[in-house]
Short mmCIF file of C-alpha atoms and ligand atoms in Angstrom, two decimals:
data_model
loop_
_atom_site.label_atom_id
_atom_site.label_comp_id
_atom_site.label_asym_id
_atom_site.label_seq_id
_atom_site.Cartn_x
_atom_site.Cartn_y
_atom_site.Cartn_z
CA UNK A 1 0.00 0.00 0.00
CA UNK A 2 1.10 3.45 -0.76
CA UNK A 3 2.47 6.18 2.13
CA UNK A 4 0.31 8.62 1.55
CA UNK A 5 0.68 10.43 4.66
CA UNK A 6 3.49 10.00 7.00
CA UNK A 7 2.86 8.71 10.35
CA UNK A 8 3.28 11.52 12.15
CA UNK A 9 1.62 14.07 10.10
CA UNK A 10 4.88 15.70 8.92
CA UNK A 11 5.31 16.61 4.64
CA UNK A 12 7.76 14.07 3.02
CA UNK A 13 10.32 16.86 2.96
CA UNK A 14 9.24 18.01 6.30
CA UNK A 15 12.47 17.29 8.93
CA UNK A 16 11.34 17.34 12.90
CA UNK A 17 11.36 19.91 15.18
CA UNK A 18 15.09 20.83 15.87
CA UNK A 19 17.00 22.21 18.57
CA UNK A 20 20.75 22.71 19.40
CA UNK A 21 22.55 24.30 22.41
CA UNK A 22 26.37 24.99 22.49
CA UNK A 23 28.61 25.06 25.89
CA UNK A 24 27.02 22.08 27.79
CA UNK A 25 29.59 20.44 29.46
CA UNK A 26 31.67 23.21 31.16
CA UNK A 27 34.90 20.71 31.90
CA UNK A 28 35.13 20.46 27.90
CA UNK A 29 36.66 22.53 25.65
CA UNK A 30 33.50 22.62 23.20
CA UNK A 31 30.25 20.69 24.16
CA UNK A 32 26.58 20.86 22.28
CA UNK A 33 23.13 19.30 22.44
CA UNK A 34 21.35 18.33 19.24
CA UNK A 35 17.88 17.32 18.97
CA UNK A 36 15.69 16.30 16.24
CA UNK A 37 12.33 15.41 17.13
CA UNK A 38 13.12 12.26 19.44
CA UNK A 39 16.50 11.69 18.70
CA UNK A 40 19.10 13.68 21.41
CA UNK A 41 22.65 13.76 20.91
CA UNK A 42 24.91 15.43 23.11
CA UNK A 43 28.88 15.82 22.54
CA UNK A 44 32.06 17.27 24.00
CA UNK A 45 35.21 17.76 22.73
CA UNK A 46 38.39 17.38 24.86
CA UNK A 47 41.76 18.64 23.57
CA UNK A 48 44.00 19.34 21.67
CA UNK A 49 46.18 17.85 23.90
CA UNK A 50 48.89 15.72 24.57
CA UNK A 51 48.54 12.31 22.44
CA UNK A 52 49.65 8.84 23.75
CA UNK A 53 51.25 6.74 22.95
CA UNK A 54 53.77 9.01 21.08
CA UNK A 55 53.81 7.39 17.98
CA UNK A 56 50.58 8.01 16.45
CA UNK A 57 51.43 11.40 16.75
CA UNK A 58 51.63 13.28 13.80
CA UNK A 59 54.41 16.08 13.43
CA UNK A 60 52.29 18.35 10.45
CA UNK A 61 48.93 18.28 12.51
CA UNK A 62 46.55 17.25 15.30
CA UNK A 63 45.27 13.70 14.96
CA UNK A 64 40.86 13.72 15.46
CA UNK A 65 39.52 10.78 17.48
CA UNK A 66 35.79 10.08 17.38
CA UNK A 67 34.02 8.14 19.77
CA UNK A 68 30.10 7.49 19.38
CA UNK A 69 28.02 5.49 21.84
CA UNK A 70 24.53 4.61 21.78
CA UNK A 71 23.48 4.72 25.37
CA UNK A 72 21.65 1.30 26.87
CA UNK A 73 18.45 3.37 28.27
CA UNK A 74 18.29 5.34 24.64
CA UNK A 75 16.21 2.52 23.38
CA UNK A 76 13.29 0.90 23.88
CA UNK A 77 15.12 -2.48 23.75
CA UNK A 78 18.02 -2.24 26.25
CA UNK A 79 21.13 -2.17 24.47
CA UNK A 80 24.10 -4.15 25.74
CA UNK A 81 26.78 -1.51 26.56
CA UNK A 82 30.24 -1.07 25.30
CA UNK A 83 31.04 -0.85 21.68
CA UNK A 84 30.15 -2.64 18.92
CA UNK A 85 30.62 -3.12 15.21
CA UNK A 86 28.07 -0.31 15.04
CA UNK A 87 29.19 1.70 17.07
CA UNK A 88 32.75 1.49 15.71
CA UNK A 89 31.70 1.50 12.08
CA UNK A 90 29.59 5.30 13.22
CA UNK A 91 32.83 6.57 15.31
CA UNK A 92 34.79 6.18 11.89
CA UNK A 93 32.17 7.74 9.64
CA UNK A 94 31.77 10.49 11.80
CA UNK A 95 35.81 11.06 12.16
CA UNK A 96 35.69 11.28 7.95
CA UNK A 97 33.01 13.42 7.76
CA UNK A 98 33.98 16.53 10.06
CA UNK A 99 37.66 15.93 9.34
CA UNK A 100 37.72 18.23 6.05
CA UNK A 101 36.10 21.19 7.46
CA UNK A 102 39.18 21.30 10.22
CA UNK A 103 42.39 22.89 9.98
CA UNK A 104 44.50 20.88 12.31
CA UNK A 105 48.05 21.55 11.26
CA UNK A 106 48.42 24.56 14.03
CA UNK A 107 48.02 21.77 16.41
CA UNK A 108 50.46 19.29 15.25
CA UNK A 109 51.66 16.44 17.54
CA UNK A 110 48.38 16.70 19.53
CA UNK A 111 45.36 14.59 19.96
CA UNK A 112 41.75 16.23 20.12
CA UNK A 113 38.70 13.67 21.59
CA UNK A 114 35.09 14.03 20.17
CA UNK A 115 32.55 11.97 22.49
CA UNK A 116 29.12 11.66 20.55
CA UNK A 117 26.37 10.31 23.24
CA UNK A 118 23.15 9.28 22.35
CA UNK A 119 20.96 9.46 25.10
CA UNK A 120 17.65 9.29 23.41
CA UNK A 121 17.40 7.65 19.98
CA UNK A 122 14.43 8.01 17.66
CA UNK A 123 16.82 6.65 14.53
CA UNK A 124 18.57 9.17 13.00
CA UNK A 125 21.29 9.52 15.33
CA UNK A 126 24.48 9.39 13.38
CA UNK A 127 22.91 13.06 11.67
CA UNK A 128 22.27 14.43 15.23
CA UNK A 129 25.70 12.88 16.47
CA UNK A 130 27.44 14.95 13.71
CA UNK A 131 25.62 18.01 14.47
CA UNK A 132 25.87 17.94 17.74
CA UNK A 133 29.89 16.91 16.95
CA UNK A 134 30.37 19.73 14.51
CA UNK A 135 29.09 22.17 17.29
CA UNK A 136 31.45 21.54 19.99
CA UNK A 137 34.54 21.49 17.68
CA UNK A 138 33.34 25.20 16.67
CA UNK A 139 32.35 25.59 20.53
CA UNK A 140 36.28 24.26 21.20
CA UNK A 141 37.42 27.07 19.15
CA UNK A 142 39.27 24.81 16.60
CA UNK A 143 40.00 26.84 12.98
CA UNK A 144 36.85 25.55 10.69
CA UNK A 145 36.17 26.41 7.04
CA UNK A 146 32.86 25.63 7.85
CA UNK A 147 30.17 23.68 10.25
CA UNK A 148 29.34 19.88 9.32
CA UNK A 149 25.37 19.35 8.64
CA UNK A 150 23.61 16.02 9.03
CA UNK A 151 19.94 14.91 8.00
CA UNK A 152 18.94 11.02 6.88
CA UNK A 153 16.83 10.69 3.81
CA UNK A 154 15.66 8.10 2.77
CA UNK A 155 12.34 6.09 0.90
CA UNK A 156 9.62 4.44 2.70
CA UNK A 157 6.98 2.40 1.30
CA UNK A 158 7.33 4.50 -2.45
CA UNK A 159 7.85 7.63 -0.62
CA UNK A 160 11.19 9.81 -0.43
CA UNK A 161 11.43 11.34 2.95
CA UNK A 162 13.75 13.65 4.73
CA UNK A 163 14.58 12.62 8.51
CA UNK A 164 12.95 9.15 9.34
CA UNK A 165 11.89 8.40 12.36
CA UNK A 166 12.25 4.77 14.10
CA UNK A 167 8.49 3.92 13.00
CA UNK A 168 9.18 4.99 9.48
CA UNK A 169 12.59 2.81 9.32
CA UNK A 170 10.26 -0.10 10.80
CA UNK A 171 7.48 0.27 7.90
CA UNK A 172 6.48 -3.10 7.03
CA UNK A 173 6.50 -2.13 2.78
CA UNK A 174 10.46 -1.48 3.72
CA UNK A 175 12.30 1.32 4.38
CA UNK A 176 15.80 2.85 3.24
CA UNK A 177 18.16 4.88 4.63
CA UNK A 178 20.50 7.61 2.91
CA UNK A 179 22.11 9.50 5.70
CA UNK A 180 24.22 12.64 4.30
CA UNK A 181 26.73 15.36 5.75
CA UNK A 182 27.71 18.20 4.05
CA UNK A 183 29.11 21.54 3.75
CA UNK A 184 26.58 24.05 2.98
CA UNK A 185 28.91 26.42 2.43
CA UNK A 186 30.58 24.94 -0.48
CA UNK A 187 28.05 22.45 -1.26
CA UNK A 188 29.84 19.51 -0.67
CA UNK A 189 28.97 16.34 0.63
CA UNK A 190 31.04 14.07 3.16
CA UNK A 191 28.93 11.65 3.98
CA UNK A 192 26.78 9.19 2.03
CA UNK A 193 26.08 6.16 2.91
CA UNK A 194 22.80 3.95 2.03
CA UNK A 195 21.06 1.27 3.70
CA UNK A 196 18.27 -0.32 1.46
CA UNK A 197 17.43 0.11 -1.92
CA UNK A 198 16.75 3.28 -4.07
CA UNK A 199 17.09 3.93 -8.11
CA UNK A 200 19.08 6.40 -9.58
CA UNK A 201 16.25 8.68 -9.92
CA UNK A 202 15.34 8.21 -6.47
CA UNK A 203 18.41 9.02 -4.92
CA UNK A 204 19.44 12.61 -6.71
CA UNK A 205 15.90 13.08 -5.50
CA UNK A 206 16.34 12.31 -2.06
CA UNK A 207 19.86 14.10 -2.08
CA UNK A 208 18.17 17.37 -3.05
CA UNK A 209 15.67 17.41 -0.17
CA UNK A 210 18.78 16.08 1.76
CA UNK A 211 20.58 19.42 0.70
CA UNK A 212 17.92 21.58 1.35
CA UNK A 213 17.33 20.01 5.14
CA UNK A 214 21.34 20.86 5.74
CA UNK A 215 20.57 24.61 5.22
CA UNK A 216 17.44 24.25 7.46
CA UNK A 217 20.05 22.31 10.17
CA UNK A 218 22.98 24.79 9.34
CA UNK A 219 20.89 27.40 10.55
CA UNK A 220 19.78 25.89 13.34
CA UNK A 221 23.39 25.29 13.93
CA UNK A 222 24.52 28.76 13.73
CA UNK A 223 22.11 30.29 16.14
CA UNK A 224 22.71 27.79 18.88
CA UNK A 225 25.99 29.22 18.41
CA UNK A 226 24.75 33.27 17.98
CA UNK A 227 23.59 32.51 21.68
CA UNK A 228 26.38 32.03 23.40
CA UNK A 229 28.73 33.97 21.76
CA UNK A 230 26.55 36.44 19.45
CA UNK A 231 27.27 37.87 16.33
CA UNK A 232 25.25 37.63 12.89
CA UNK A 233 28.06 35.67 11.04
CA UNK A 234 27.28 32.40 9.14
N1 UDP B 1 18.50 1.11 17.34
C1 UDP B 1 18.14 0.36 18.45
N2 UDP B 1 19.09 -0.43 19.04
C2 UDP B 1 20.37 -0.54 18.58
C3 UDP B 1 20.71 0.20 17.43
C4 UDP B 1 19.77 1.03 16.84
O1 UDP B 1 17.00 0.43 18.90
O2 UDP B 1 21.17 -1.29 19.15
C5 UDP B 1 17.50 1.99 16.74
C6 UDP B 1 17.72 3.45 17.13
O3 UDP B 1 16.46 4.10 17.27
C7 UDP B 1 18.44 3.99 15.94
C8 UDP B 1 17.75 3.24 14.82
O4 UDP B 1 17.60 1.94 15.33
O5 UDP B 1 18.32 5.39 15.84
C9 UDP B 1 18.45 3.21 13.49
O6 UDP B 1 19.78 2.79 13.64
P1 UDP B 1 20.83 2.92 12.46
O7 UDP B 1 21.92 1.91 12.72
O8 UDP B 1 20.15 2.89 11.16
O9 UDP B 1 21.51 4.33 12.69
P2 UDP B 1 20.88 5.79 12.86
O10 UDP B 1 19.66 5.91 11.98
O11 UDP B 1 20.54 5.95 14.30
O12 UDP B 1 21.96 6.71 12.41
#
């Protein structure tokens, strides 16, 4: 049968209600909150500083460690902690995604530690992880040539769809997921990745919605960080 109307009344390109918060965690040196809808991610950035063991230091520039966890009481269904391929497979994603919006060579032989926590997940929370991720680097003060922005697209039933939630991804026609990052700035993406099934037609369609939900969460983004530190800029 057809999605004709999504299950929580939203328009296909419709994304959730958003909200972001910068300077969370005072013992960090950057920390946000992101939320979409149910999904909360919160994330705090610790460094540059000293990295050991010595020899994965790097002598032209600062070496970025993510680390993204998907809390046990996020879920309905407890979720053993610790890591897991998951887990490990969203820490490295994440790492490649921010990394070429940073300039990192003033802080060569140094390590800088980005903790994504989900503590509420509503799927979608590799976007908000990123978001929330891309906040507290800016938040930590670390040279960027511009903020990171997040959103899953995706089809369900026939339907392309920006920002599925966890009933969507569980639609019993199928669902598929197309989680992006980008750089609004320059328009370029650093993320894509694709669970499911889509055509070619479907997915430039997707990614277009996709791109036009980034400049929705970029500005999002930039007044959560216009309130703590002011300032029009973009
Ligand atoms: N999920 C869960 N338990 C897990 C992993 C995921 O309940 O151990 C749910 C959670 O709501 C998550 C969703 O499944 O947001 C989709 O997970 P996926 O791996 O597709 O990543 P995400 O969409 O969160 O980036």
């Amino acid at each position: 049968m057809a999605y004709t109307k999504r299950f929580d009344g939203r328009k296909f390109d419709e994304v959730r209600e958003m909200e972001a918060k910068v300077g969370i965690i005072k013992r960090a040196n950057g920390s946000a909150m992101f939320r979409t809808g149910k999904t909360i991610a919160i994330a705090a950035v610790y460094g540059p500083r000293e990295l050991f063991p010595a020899f994965l230091q790097d002598p032209k520039k600062g070496k970025l460690k993510c680390l993204y966890d998907l809390l046990s009481f996020s879920v309905t269904e407890r979720k053993r902690p610790g890591p897991s391929r998951r887990s490990t497979e969203i820490s490295m994603v994440t790492r490649d995604c921010l990394e070429p919006v940073l300039d990192l060579t003033k802080f060569a032989y140094t390590g800088l530690d980005v903790y994504i926590y989900i503590t509420q997940a509503d799927a979608g929370t590799r976007a908000a992880g990123i978001n929330a991720a891309s906040l507290a680097l800016a938040d930590a003060g670390i040279p960027m040539k511009d903020l990171i922005s997040s959103i899953a697209v995706g089809k369900v039933s026939d339907k392309i769809v920006v920002d599925l939630d966890k009933e969507e991804e569980d639609h019993k026609d199928g669902a598929t997921d197309l989680p992006i990052a980008m750089s609004v700035r320059t328009g370029k993406l650093t993320l894509l990745q694709m669970d499911g099934n889509m055509n070619q037609t479907e997915i430039k369609k997707a990614l277009e919605m996709g791109k036009k939900a980034c400049e929705q969460i970029k500005e999002v983004q930039v007044k959560a960080l216009q309130a703590k530190y002011g300032g029009a800029g973009k």
